[in-house]
Amino acid sequence: MEFLSGNFLCETIVPKEELIVSRTDLKGIITYANETFALISGYSIDELVGKPHNIVRHPDMPKSIFKELWKSLETKGSWSGIVKNLRKDEGFYWVYAEISEVIKDGNLVEYKSIRTPISFEDKIKYQLLYDEIKKMNNETTRKVIYT
């Protein structure tokens, strides 16, 4: 079990009219981040570009989801799903993510990701699902301490 500190329990709501957009190279290094991504994640664009996209990976996310993501990108060229991301200040935000290949001159050159908000009900549903997946896979789960 891990103890949480900081703002792990502070959620940033993704506005309905906003799209979070990024591109990465084939190894997951961010090559482009829009202003909305920077604002919602708490990083500047300069802090995001050049970093692995997993800079925003929340510890509540099961490792198996990202294994599935990469396998789907390799076999189908796309992946979509619900993701809980970690902000720079240790808060979090939920999104529906769609990731797809970018092909230029017949070659795969990068991946693009567009993220949109999800409903409160889906946040609860996926938090419970991801907690269960982590438990089944013997991954560390959250431990909330009230003082």
Tab-separated table of N, CA and C in Angstrom:
chain	number	residue	atom	x	y	z
A	1	MET	N	0.827	-1.181	0.000
A	1	MET	CA	0.000	0.000	0.000
A	1	MET	C	0.877	1.253	0.000
A	2	GLU	N	0.405	2.268	-0.672
A	2	GLU	CA	1.109	3.537	-0.703
A	2	GLU	C	0.277	4.594	0.014
A	3	PHE	N	0.934	5.516	0.627
A	3	PHE	CA	0.260	6.648	1.227
A	3	PHE	C	0.286	7.783	0.224
A	4	LEU	N	-0.818	8.439	0.109
A	4	LEU	CA	-0.915	9.532	-0.846
A	4	LEU	C	-0.676	10.856	-0.145
A	5	SER	N	0.010	11.723	-0.834
A	5	SER	CA	0.239	13.057	-0.295
A	5	SER	C	-0.166	14.074	-1.348
A	6	GLY	N	-0.033	15.304	-1.026
A	6	GLY	CA	-0.295	16.348	-2.014
A	6	GLY	C	-1.767	16.453	-2.371
A	7	ASN	N	-2.058	16.659	-3.651
A	7	ASN	CA	-3.413	16.937	-4.120
A	7	ASN	C	-4.031	15.766	-4.872
A	8	PHE	N	-3.654	14.535	-4.558
A	8	PHE	CA	-4.168	13.388	-5.295
A	8	PHE	C	-5.691	13.350	-5.353
A	9	LEU	N	-6.352	13.939	-4.398
A	9	LEU	CA	-7.803	13.866	-4.364
A	9	LEU	C	-8.473	15.083	-4.982
A	10	CYS	N	-7.696	15.988	-5.593
A	10	CYS	CA	-8.251	17.185	-6.217
A	10	CYS	C	-8.398	16.955	-7.716
A	11	GLU	N	-9.646	16.936	-8.170
A	11	GLU	CA	-9.907	16.695	-9.581
A	11	GLU	C	-10.015	17.998	-10.351
A	12	THR	N	-9.410	18.024	-11.525
A	12	THR	CA	-9.593	19.103	-12.482
A	12	THR	C	-10.619	18.614	-13.495
A	13	ILE	N	-11.656	19.382	-13.683
A	13	ILE	CA	-12.709	19.011	-14.631
A	13	ILE	C	-12.317	19.507	-16.020
A	14	VAL	N	-12.364	18.611	-16.997
A	14	VAL	CA	-12.078	18.984	-18.384
A	14	VAL	C	-13.348	19.630	-18.945
A	15	PRO	N	-13.262	20.878	-19.386
A	15	PRO	CA	-14.463	21.556	-19.928
A	15	PRO	C	-15.007	20.831	-21.159
A	16	LYS	N	-16.330	20.786	-21.261
A	16	LYS	CA	-16.990	20.063	-22.358
A	16	LYS	C	-16.618	20.591	-23.729
A	17	GLU	N	-16.314	21.881	-23.809
A	17	GLU	CA	-16.025	22.478	-25.124
A	17	GLU	C	-14.549	22.386	-25.511
A	18	GLU	N	-13.738	21.741	-24.685
A	18	GLU	CA	-12.296	21.677	-24.938
A	18	GLU	C	-11.863	20.292	-25.439
A	19	LEU	N	-10.851	20.278	-26.278
A	19	LEU	CA	-10.185	19.050	-26.717
A	19	LEU	C	-8.737	19.108	-26.253
A	20	ILE	N	-8.287	18.041	-25.653
A	20	ILE	CA	-6.874	17.920	-25.283
A	20	ILE	C	-6.213	17.174	-26.437
A	21	VAL	N	-5.190	17.779	-27.022
A	21	VAL	CA	-4.544	17.201	-28.205
A	21	VAL	C	-3.046	17.096	-27.972
A	22	SER	N	-2.500	15.952	-28.366
A	22	SER	CA	-1.040	15.791	-28.348
A	22	SER	C	-0.634	14.829	-29.449
A	23	ARG	N	0.646	14.881	-29.767
A	23	ARG	CA	1.258	13.925	-30.691
A	23	ARG	C	2.521	13.415	-30.028
A	24	THR	N	2.846	12.159	-30.336
A	24	THR	CA	4.086	11.582	-29.820
A	24	THR	C	4.836	10.894	-30.946
A	25	ASP	N	6.128	10.707	-30.708
A	25	ASP	CA	6.880	9.872	-31.645
A	25	ASP	C	6.487	8.418	-31.382
A	26	LEU	N	7.110	7.499	-32.073
A	26	LEU	CA	6.732	6.092	-31.980
A	26	LEU	C	7.085	5.459	-30.641
A	27	LYS	N	7.890	6.134	-29.844
A	27	LYS	CA	8.255	5.628	-28.518
A	27	LYS	C	7.463	6.312	-27.402
A	28	GLY	N	6.522	7.172	-27.764
A	28	GLY	CA	5.682	7.822	-26.768
A	28	GLY	C	6.216	9.129	-26.227
A	29	ILE	N	7.212	9.707	-26.890
A	29	ILE	CA	7.754	11.004	-26.474
A	29	ILE	C	6.898	12.109	-27.102
A	30	ILE	N	6.444	13.040	-26.297
A	30	ILE	CA	5.554	14.106	-26.766
A	30	ILE	C	6.300	15.031	-27.733
A	31	THR	N	5.709	15.206	-28.926
A	31	THR	CA	6.268	16.104	-29.932
A	31	THR	C	5.401	17.350	-30.112
A	32	TYR	N	4.158	17.282	-29.655
A	32	TYR	CA	3.241	18.419	-29.738
A	32	TYR	C	2.237	18.316	-28.595
A	33	ALA	N	1.932	19.430	-27.970
A	33	ALA	CA	0.893	19.509	-26.942
A	33	ALA	C	0.141	20.815	-27.142
A	34	ASN	N	-1.181	20.751	-27.171
A	34	ASN	CA	-1.924	22.009	-27.316
A	34	ASN	C	-2.052	22.709	-25.959
A	35	GLU	N	-2.510	23.938	-26.014
A	35	GLU	CA	-2.615	24.759	-24.806
A	35	GLU	C	-3.567	24.137	-23.780
A	36	THR	N	-4.619	23.485	-24.262
A	36	THR	CA	-5.566	22.846	-23.348
A	36	THR	C	-4.890	21.721	-22.571
A	37	PHE	N	-4.062	20.919	-23.226
A	37	PHE	CA	-3.319	19.860	-22.548
A	37	PHE	C	-2.454	20.472	-21.452
A	38	ALA	N	-1.756	21.530	-21.784
A	38	ALA	CA	-0.897	22.183	-20.797
A	38	ALA	C	-1.730	22.710	-19.623
A	39	LEU	N	-2.808	23.391	-19.912
A	39	LEU	CA	-3.636	23.970	-18.863
A	39	LEU	C	-4.220	22.891	-17.941
A	40	ILE	N	-4.793	21.853	-18.515
A	40	ILE	CA	-5.445	20.805	-17.714
A	40	ILE	C	-4.422	19.989	-16.932
A	41	SER	N	-3.252	19.714	-17.525
A	41	SER	CA	-2.240	18.890	-16.850
A	41	SER	C	-1.418	19.671	-15.828
A	42	GLY	N	-1.445	21.005	-15.923
A	42	GLY	CA	-0.664	21.822	-15.000
A	42	GLY	C	0.776	22.039	-15.422
A	43	TYR	N	1.158	21.514	-16.576
A	43	TYR	CA	2.493	21.710	-17.122
A	43	TYR	C	2.452	22.800	-18.179
A	44	SER	N	3.589	23.391	-18.468
A	44	SER	CA	3.674	24.273	-19.634
A	44	SER	C	3.896	23.399	-20.861
A	45	ILE	N	3.651	23.949	-22.028
A	45	ILE	CA	3.901	23.203	-23.268
A	45	ILE	C	5.372	22.798	-23.328
A	46	ASP	N	6.267	23.705	-22.952
A	46	ASP	CA	7.707	23.395	-22.965
A	46	ASP	C	8.064	22.263	-22.008
A	47	GLU	N	7.338	22.147	-20.889
A	47	GLU	CA	7.596	21.050	-19.952
A	47	GLU	C	7.092	19.715	-20.492
A	48	LEU	N	6.100	19.733	-21.367
A	48	LEU	CA	5.528	18.507	-21.923
A	48	LEU	C	6.315	17.992	-23.129
A	49	VAL	N	6.622	18.885	-24.068
A	49	VAL	CA	7.305	18.469	-25.298
A	49	VAL	C	8.691	17.922	-24.951
A	50	GLY	N	8.964	16.740	-25.499
A	50	GLY	CA	10.244	16.084	-25.242
A	50	GLY	C	10.204	15.085	-24.090
A	51	LYS	N	9.082	15.053	-23.374
A	51	LYS	CA	8.937	14.121	-22.250
A	51	LYS	C	8.095	12.919	-22.676
A	52	PRO	N	8.268	11.779	-22.010
A	52	PRO	CA	7.387	10.646	-22.290
A	52	PRO	C	5.942	11.003	-21.927
A	53	HIS	N	5.002	10.535	-22.719
A	53	HIS	CA	3.593	10.850	-22.449
A	53	HIS	C	3.166	10.316	-21.085
A	54	ASN	N	3.861	9.318	-20.588
A	54	ASN	CA	3.485	8.778	-19.283
A	54	ASN	C	3.836	9.718	-18.134
A	55	ILE	N	4.308	10.922	-18.440
A	55	ILE	CA	4.497	11.954	-17.416
A	55	ILE	C	3.157	12.236	-16.724
A	56	VAL	N	2.041	11.963	-17.419
A	56	VAL	CA	0.719	12.191	-16.845
A	56	VAL	C	0.025	10.893	-16.434
A	57	ARG	N	0.766	9.805	-16.355
A	57	ARG	CA	0.155	8.529	-15.957
A	57	ARG	C	-0.156	8.541	-14.462
A	58	HIS	N	-1.406	8.357	-14.142
A	58	HIS	CA	-1.835	8.324	-12.745
A	58	HIS	C	-1.585	6.932	-12.164
A	59	PRO	N	-1.131	6.848	-10.905
A	59	PRO	CA	-0.874	5.539	-10.302
A	59	PRO	C	-2.124	4.684	-10.134
A	60	ASP	N	-3.311	5.257	-10.256
A	60	ASP	CA	-4.541	4.451	-10.207
A	60	ASP	C	-4.757	3.639	-11.473
A	61	MET	N	-4.047	3.956	-12.540
A	61	MET	CA	-4.242	3.254	-13.805
A	61	MET	C	-3.521	1.905	-13.793
A	62	PRO	N	-4.241	0.826	-14.102
A	62	PRO	CA	-3.599	-0.488	-14.173
A	62	PRO	C	-2.582	-0.545	-15.316
A	63	LYS	N	-1.467	-1.197	-15.058
A	63	LYS	CA	-0.439	-1.353	-16.099
A	63	LYS	C	-0.991	-2.070	-17.320
A	64	SER	N	-1.927	-2.996	-17.112
A	64	SER	CA	-2.471	-3.787	-18.217
A	64	SER	C	-3.199	-2.922	-19.244
A	65	ILE	N	-3.757	-1.797	-18.821
A	65	ILE	CA	-4.451	-0.913	-19.769
A	65	ILE	C	-3.447	-0.363	-20.781
A	66	PHE	N	-2.262	-0.005	-20.318
A	66	PHE	CA	-1.261	0.550	-21.234
A	66	PHE	C	-0.615	-0.534	-22.094
A	67	LYS	N	-0.520	-1.755	-21.583
A	67	LYS	CA	-0.064	-2.873	-22.421
A	67	LYS	C	-1.061	-3.092	-23.557
A	68	GLU	N	-2.356	-3.051	-23.208
A	68	GLU	CA	-3.414	-3.197	-24.217
A	68	GLU	C	-3.342	-2.050	-25.227
A	69	LEU	N	-3.121	-0.832	-24.748
A	69	LEU	CA	-3.018	0.340	-25.616
A	69	LEU	C	-1.925	0.134	-26.662
A	70	TRP	N	-0.719	-0.210	-26.222
A	70	TRP	CA	0.396	-0.373	-27.158
A	70	TRP	C	0.176	-1.551	-28.108
A	71	LYS	N	-0.410	-2.642	-27.603
A	71	LYS	CA	-0.691	-3.794	-28.472
A	71	LYS	C	-1.709	-3.413	-29.541
A	72	SER	N	-2.741	-2.664	-29.143
A	72	SER	CA	-3.756	-2.225	-30.089
A	72	SER	C	-3.173	-1.269	-31.137
A	73	LEU	N	-2.296	-0.375	-30.707
A	73	LEU	CA	-1.652	0.518	-31.680
A	73	LEU	C	-0.827	-0.272	-32.687
A	74	GLU	N	-0.112	-1.289	-32.206
A	74	GLU	CA	0.722	-2.106	-33.102
A	74	GLU	C	-0.113	-2.944	-34.065
A	75	THR	N	-1.239	-3.484	-33.604
A	75	THR	CA	-2.019	-4.397	-34.440
A	75	THR	C	-3.132	-3.720	-35.233
A	76	LYS	N	-3.774	-2.713	-34.653
A	76	LYS	CA	-4.921	-2.070	-35.296
A	76	LYS	C	-4.641	-0.637	-35.740
A	77	GLY	N	-3.594	-0.035	-35.179
A	77	GLY	CA	-3.278	1.344	-35.519
A	77	GLY	C	-4.063	2.367	-34.732
A	78	SER	N	-4.871	1.901	-33.778
A	78	SER	CA	-5.637	2.845	-32.963
A	78	SER	C	-6.018	2.203	-31.632
A	79	TRP	N	-6.390	3.056	-30.703
A	79	TRP	CA	-6.884	2.616	-29.393
A	79	TRP	C	-7.778	3.704	-28.847
A	80	SER	N	-8.805	3.316	-28.097
A	80	SER	CA	-9.624	4.291	-27.395
A	80	SER	C	-10.008	3.719	-26.044
A	81	GLY	N	-10.158	4.606	-25.071
A	81	GLY	CA	-10.536	4.161	-23.754
A	81	GLY	C	-10.556	5.302	-22.758
A	82	ILE	N	-10.943	4.963	-21.542
A	82	ILE	CA	-11.043	5.922	-20.451
A	82	ILE	C	-9.734	5.917	-19.667
A	83	VAL	N	-9.219	7.119	-19.397
A	83	VAL	CA	-7.925	7.243	-18.716
A	83	VAL	C	-8.023	8.279	-17.597
A	84	LYS	N	-7.438	7.931	-16.471
A	84	LYS	CA	-7.269	8.891	-15.374
A	84	LYS	C	-5.834	9.371	-15.445
A	85	ASN	N	-5.649	10.675	-15.589
A	85	ASN	CA	-4.307	11.244	-15.726
A	85	ASN	C	-3.905	12.018	-14.479
A	86	LEU	N	-2.605	12.112	-14.283
A	86	LEU	CA	-2.007	12.797	-13.142
A	86	LEU	C	-1.558	14.191	-13.559
A	87	ARG	N	-1.936	15.194	-12.783
A	87	ARG	CA	-1.481	16.558	-13.022
A	87	ARG	C	-0.114	16.780	-12.374
A	88	LYS	N	0.536	17.828	-12.767
A	88	LYS	CA	1.835	18.190	-12.192
A	88	LYS	C	1.738	18.399	-10.678
A	89	ASP	N	0.613	18.956	-10.221
A	89	ASP	CA	0.433	19.217	-8.788
A	89	ASP	C	-0.100	18.002	-8.023
A	90	GLU	N	-0.117	16.853	-8.651
A	90	GLU	CA	-0.574	15.571	-8.117
A	90	GLU	C	-2.090	15.462	-8.037
A	91	GLY	N	-2.815	16.428	-8.601
A	91	GLY	CA	-4.247	16.277	-8.775
A	91	GLY	C	-4.478	15.338	-9.955
A	92	PHE	N	-5.710	15.245	-10.426
A	92	PHE	CA	-5.998	14.320	-11.522
A	92	PHE	C	-7.103	14.852	-12.407
A	93	TYR	N	-7.257	14.211	-13.573
A	93	TYR	CA	-8.359	14.508	-14.476
A	93	TYR	C	-8.657	13.264	-15.296
A	94	TRP	N	-9.924	13.069	-15.600
A	94	TRP	CA	-10.395	11.920	-16.374
A	94	TRP	C	-10.686	12.340	-17.808
A	95	VAL	N	-10.381	11.447	-18.759
A	95	VAL	CA	-10.673	11.717	-20.163
A	95	VAL	C	-11.032	10.436	-20.908
A	96	TYR	N	-11.736	10.629	-22.001
A	96	TYR	CA	-11.892	9.584	-23.004
A	96	TYR	C	-10.817	9.876	-24.039
A	97	ALA	N	-9.934	8.914	-24.267
A	97	ALA	CA	-8.797	9.128	-25.174
A	97	ALA	C	-8.969	8.315	-26.455
A	98	GLU	N	-8.683	8.947	-27.570
A	98	GLU	CA	-8.625	8.272	-28.865
A	98	GLU	C	-7.228	8.504	-29.421
A	99	ILE	N	-6.517	7.414	-29.655
A	99	ILE	CA	-5.148	7.495	-30.167
A	99	ILE	C	-5.109	6.789	-31.517
A	100	SER	N	-4.444	7.398	-32.480
A	100	SER	CA	-4.348	6.778	-33.799
A	100	SER	C	-3.014	7.105	-34.455
A	101	GLU	N	-2.733	6.312	-35.462
A	101	GLU	CA	-1.489	6.483	-36.221
A	101	GLU	C	-1.546	7.736	-37.085
A	102	VAL	N	-0.365	8.289	-37.345
A	102	VAL	CA	-0.212	9.334	-38.354
A	102	VAL	C	0.717	8.742	-39.411
A	103	ILE	N	0.199	8.616	-40.613
A	103	ILE	CA	0.938	8.026	-41.724
A	103	ILE	C	1.322	9.127	-42.706
A	104	LYS	N	2.595	9.185	-43.065
A	104	LYS	CA	3.063	10.131	-44.076
A	104	LYS	C	3.876	9.364	-45.112
A	105	ASP	N	3.551	9.580	-46.370
A	105	ASP	CA	4.233	8.896	-47.481
A	105	ASP	C	4.267	7.383	-47.252
A	106	GLY	N	3.164	6.840	-46.723
A	106	GLY	CA	3.060	5.401	-46.521
A	106	GLY	C	3.771	4.864	-45.285
A	107	ASN	N	4.368	5.747	-44.501
A	107	ASN	CA	5.105	5.308	-43.310
A	107	ASN	C	4.461	5.833	-42.032
A	108	LEU	N	4.451	4.991	-41.014
A	108	LEU	CA	4.005	5.411	-39.697
A	108	LEU	C	5.061	6.336	-39.120
A	109	VAL	N	4.668	7.571	-38.797
A	109	VAL	CA	5.643	8.550	-38.309
A	109	VAL	C	5.396	8.996	-36.872
A	110	GLU	N	4.140	8.931	-36.418
A	110	GLU	CA	3.826	9.345	-35.049
A	110	GLU	C	2.418	8.898	-34.693
A	111	TYR	N	2.034	9.199	-33.438
A	111	TYR	CA	0.676	8.945	-32.971
A	111	TYR	C	0.054	10.268	-32.552
A	112	LYS	N	-1.243	10.384	-32.786
A	112	LYS	CA	-1.966	11.569	-32.318
A	112	LYS	C	-3.017	11.106	-31.316
A	113	SER	N	-3.263	11.944	-30.329
A	113	SER	CA	-4.231	11.623	-29.291
A	113	SER	C	-5.147	12.810	-29.073
A	114	ILE	N	-6.436	12.518	-29.057
A	114	ILE	CA	-7.451	13.523	-28.759
A	114	ILE	C	-8.220	13.023	-27.538
A	115	ARG	N	-8.314	13.881	-26.523
A	115	ARG	CA	-8.993	13.508	-25.297
A	115	ARG	C	-10.140	14.467	-25.015
A	116	THR	N	-11.247	13.889	-24.551
A	116	THR	CA	-12.453	14.638	-24.243
A	116	THR	C	-12.952	14.255	-22.851
A	117	PRO	N	-13.823	15.095	-22.268
A	117	PRO	CA	-14.319	14.800	-20.919
A	117	PRO	C	-15.251	13.586	-20.903
A	118	ILE	N	-15.438	13.028	-19.694
A	118	ILE	CA	-16.386	11.929	-19.504
A	118	ILE	C	-17.355	12.314	-18.387
A	119	SER	N	-18.414	11.539	-18.268
A	119	SER	CA	-19.437	11.819	-17.262
A	119	SER	C	-18.971	11.431	-15.859
A	120	PHE	N	-19.612	11.996	-14.869
A	120	PHE	CA	-19.332	11.648	-13.478
A	120	PHE	C	-19.584	10.155	-13.250
A	121	GLU	N	-20.645	9.635	-13.830
A	121	GLU	CA	-20.976	8.215	-13.673
A	121	GLU	C	-19.870	7.327	-14.236
A	122	ASP	N	-19.310	7.716	-15.379
A	122	ASP	CA	-18.210	6.934	-15.957
A	122	ASP	C	-16.955	7.018	-15.090
A	123	LYS	N	-16.722	8.147	-14.478
A	123	LYS	CA	-15.566	8.272	-13.585
A	123	LYS	C	-15.669	7.271	-12.441
A	124	ILE	N	-16.839	7.179	-11.836
A	124	ILE	CA	-17.052	6.230	-10.741
A	124	ILE	C	-16.904	4.794	-11.258
A	125	LYS	N	-17.551	4.500	-12.370
A	125	LYS	CA	-17.513	3.159	-12.955
A	125	LYS	C	-16.075	2.720	-13.243
A	126	TYR	N	-15.301	3.592	-13.870
A	126	TYR	CA	-13.941	3.217	-14.254
A	126	TYR	C	-12.985	3.218	-13.065
A	127	GLN	N	-13.205	4.076	-12.087
A	127	GLN	CA	-12.354	4.020	-10.894
A	127	GLN	C	-12.529	2.667	-10.208
A	128	LEU	N	-13.765	2.213	-10.059
A	128	LEU	CA	-14.028	0.917	-9.437
A	128	LEU	C	-13.459	-0.232	-10.278
A	129	LEU	N	-13.638	-0.149	-11.587
A	129	LEU	CA	-13.101	-1.174	-12.486
A	129	LEU	C	-11.577	-1.232	-12.401
A	130	TYR	N	-10.931	-0.077	-12.464
A	130	TYR	CA	-9.469	-0.049	-12.431
A	130	TYR	C	-8.934	-0.502	-11.076
A	131	ASP	N	-9.637	-0.163	-9.995
A	131	ASP	CA	-9.241	-0.675	-8.681
A	131	ASP	C	-9.295	-2.200	-8.666
A	132	GLU	N	-10.336	-2.761	-9.249
A	132	GLU	CA	-10.490	-4.218	-9.271
A	132	GLU	C	-9.405	-4.870	-10.144
A	133	ILE	N	-9.120	-4.286	-11.286
A	133	ILE	CA	-8.069	-4.826	-12.167
A	133	ILE	C	-6.725	-4.805	-11.442
A	134	LYS	N	-6.422	-3.705	-10.780
A	134	LYS	CA	-5.156	-3.611	-10.046
A	134	LYS	C	-5.095	-4.652	-8.934
A	135	LYS	N	-6.196	-4.850	-8.252
A	135	LYS	CA	-6.245	-5.845	-7.181
A	135	LYS	C	-6.010	-7.251	-7.746
A	136	MET	N	-6.677	-7.578	-8.868
A	136	MET	CA	-6.510	-8.892	-9.503
A	136	MET	C	-5.077	-9.115	-9.969
A	137	ASN	N	-4.397	-8.040	-10.382
A	137	ASN	CA	-3.025	-8.146	-10.890
A	137	ASN	C	-1.973	-7.924	-9.808
A	138	ASN	N	-2.423	-7.873	-8.549
A	138	ASN	CA	-1.521	-7.659	-7.408
A	138	ASN	C	-0.710	-6.374	-7.536
A	139	GLU	N	-1.325	-5.352	-8.102
A	139	GLU	CA	-0.690	-4.045	-8.182
A	139	GLU	C	-1.083	-3.242	-6.949
A	140	THR	N	-0.249	-2.310	-6.572
A	140	THR	CA	-0.534	-1.450	-5.441
A	140	THR	C	-1.819	-0.671	-5.703
A	141	THR	N	-2.680	-0.638	-4.714
A	141	THR	CA	-3.923	0.117	-4.841
A	141	THR	C	-3.880	1.313	-3.907
A	142	ARG	N	-4.831	2.200	-4.097
A	142	ARG	CA	-4.881	3.419	-3.315
A	142	ARG	C	-5.186	3.140	-1.845
A	143	LYS	N	-4.687	3.971	-1.010
A	143	LYS	CA	-5.040	3.948	0.396
A	143	LYS	C	-5.267	5.392	0.808
A	144	VAL	N	-6.499	5.692	1.136
A	144	VAL	CA	-6.855	7.046	1.507
A	144	VAL	C	-6.849	7.148	3.017
A	145	ILE	N	-6.217	8.171	3.530
A	145	ILE	CA	-6.114	8.386	4.970
A	145	ILE	C	-6.839	9.675	5.317
A	146	TYR	N	-7.743	9.595	6.243
A	146	TYR	CA	-8.468	10.768	6.719
A	146	TYR	C	-7.858	11.208	8.032
A	147	THR	N	-7.597	12.486	8.188
A	147	THR	CA	-7.050	12.993	9.449
A	147	THR	C	-7.961	14.028	10.036
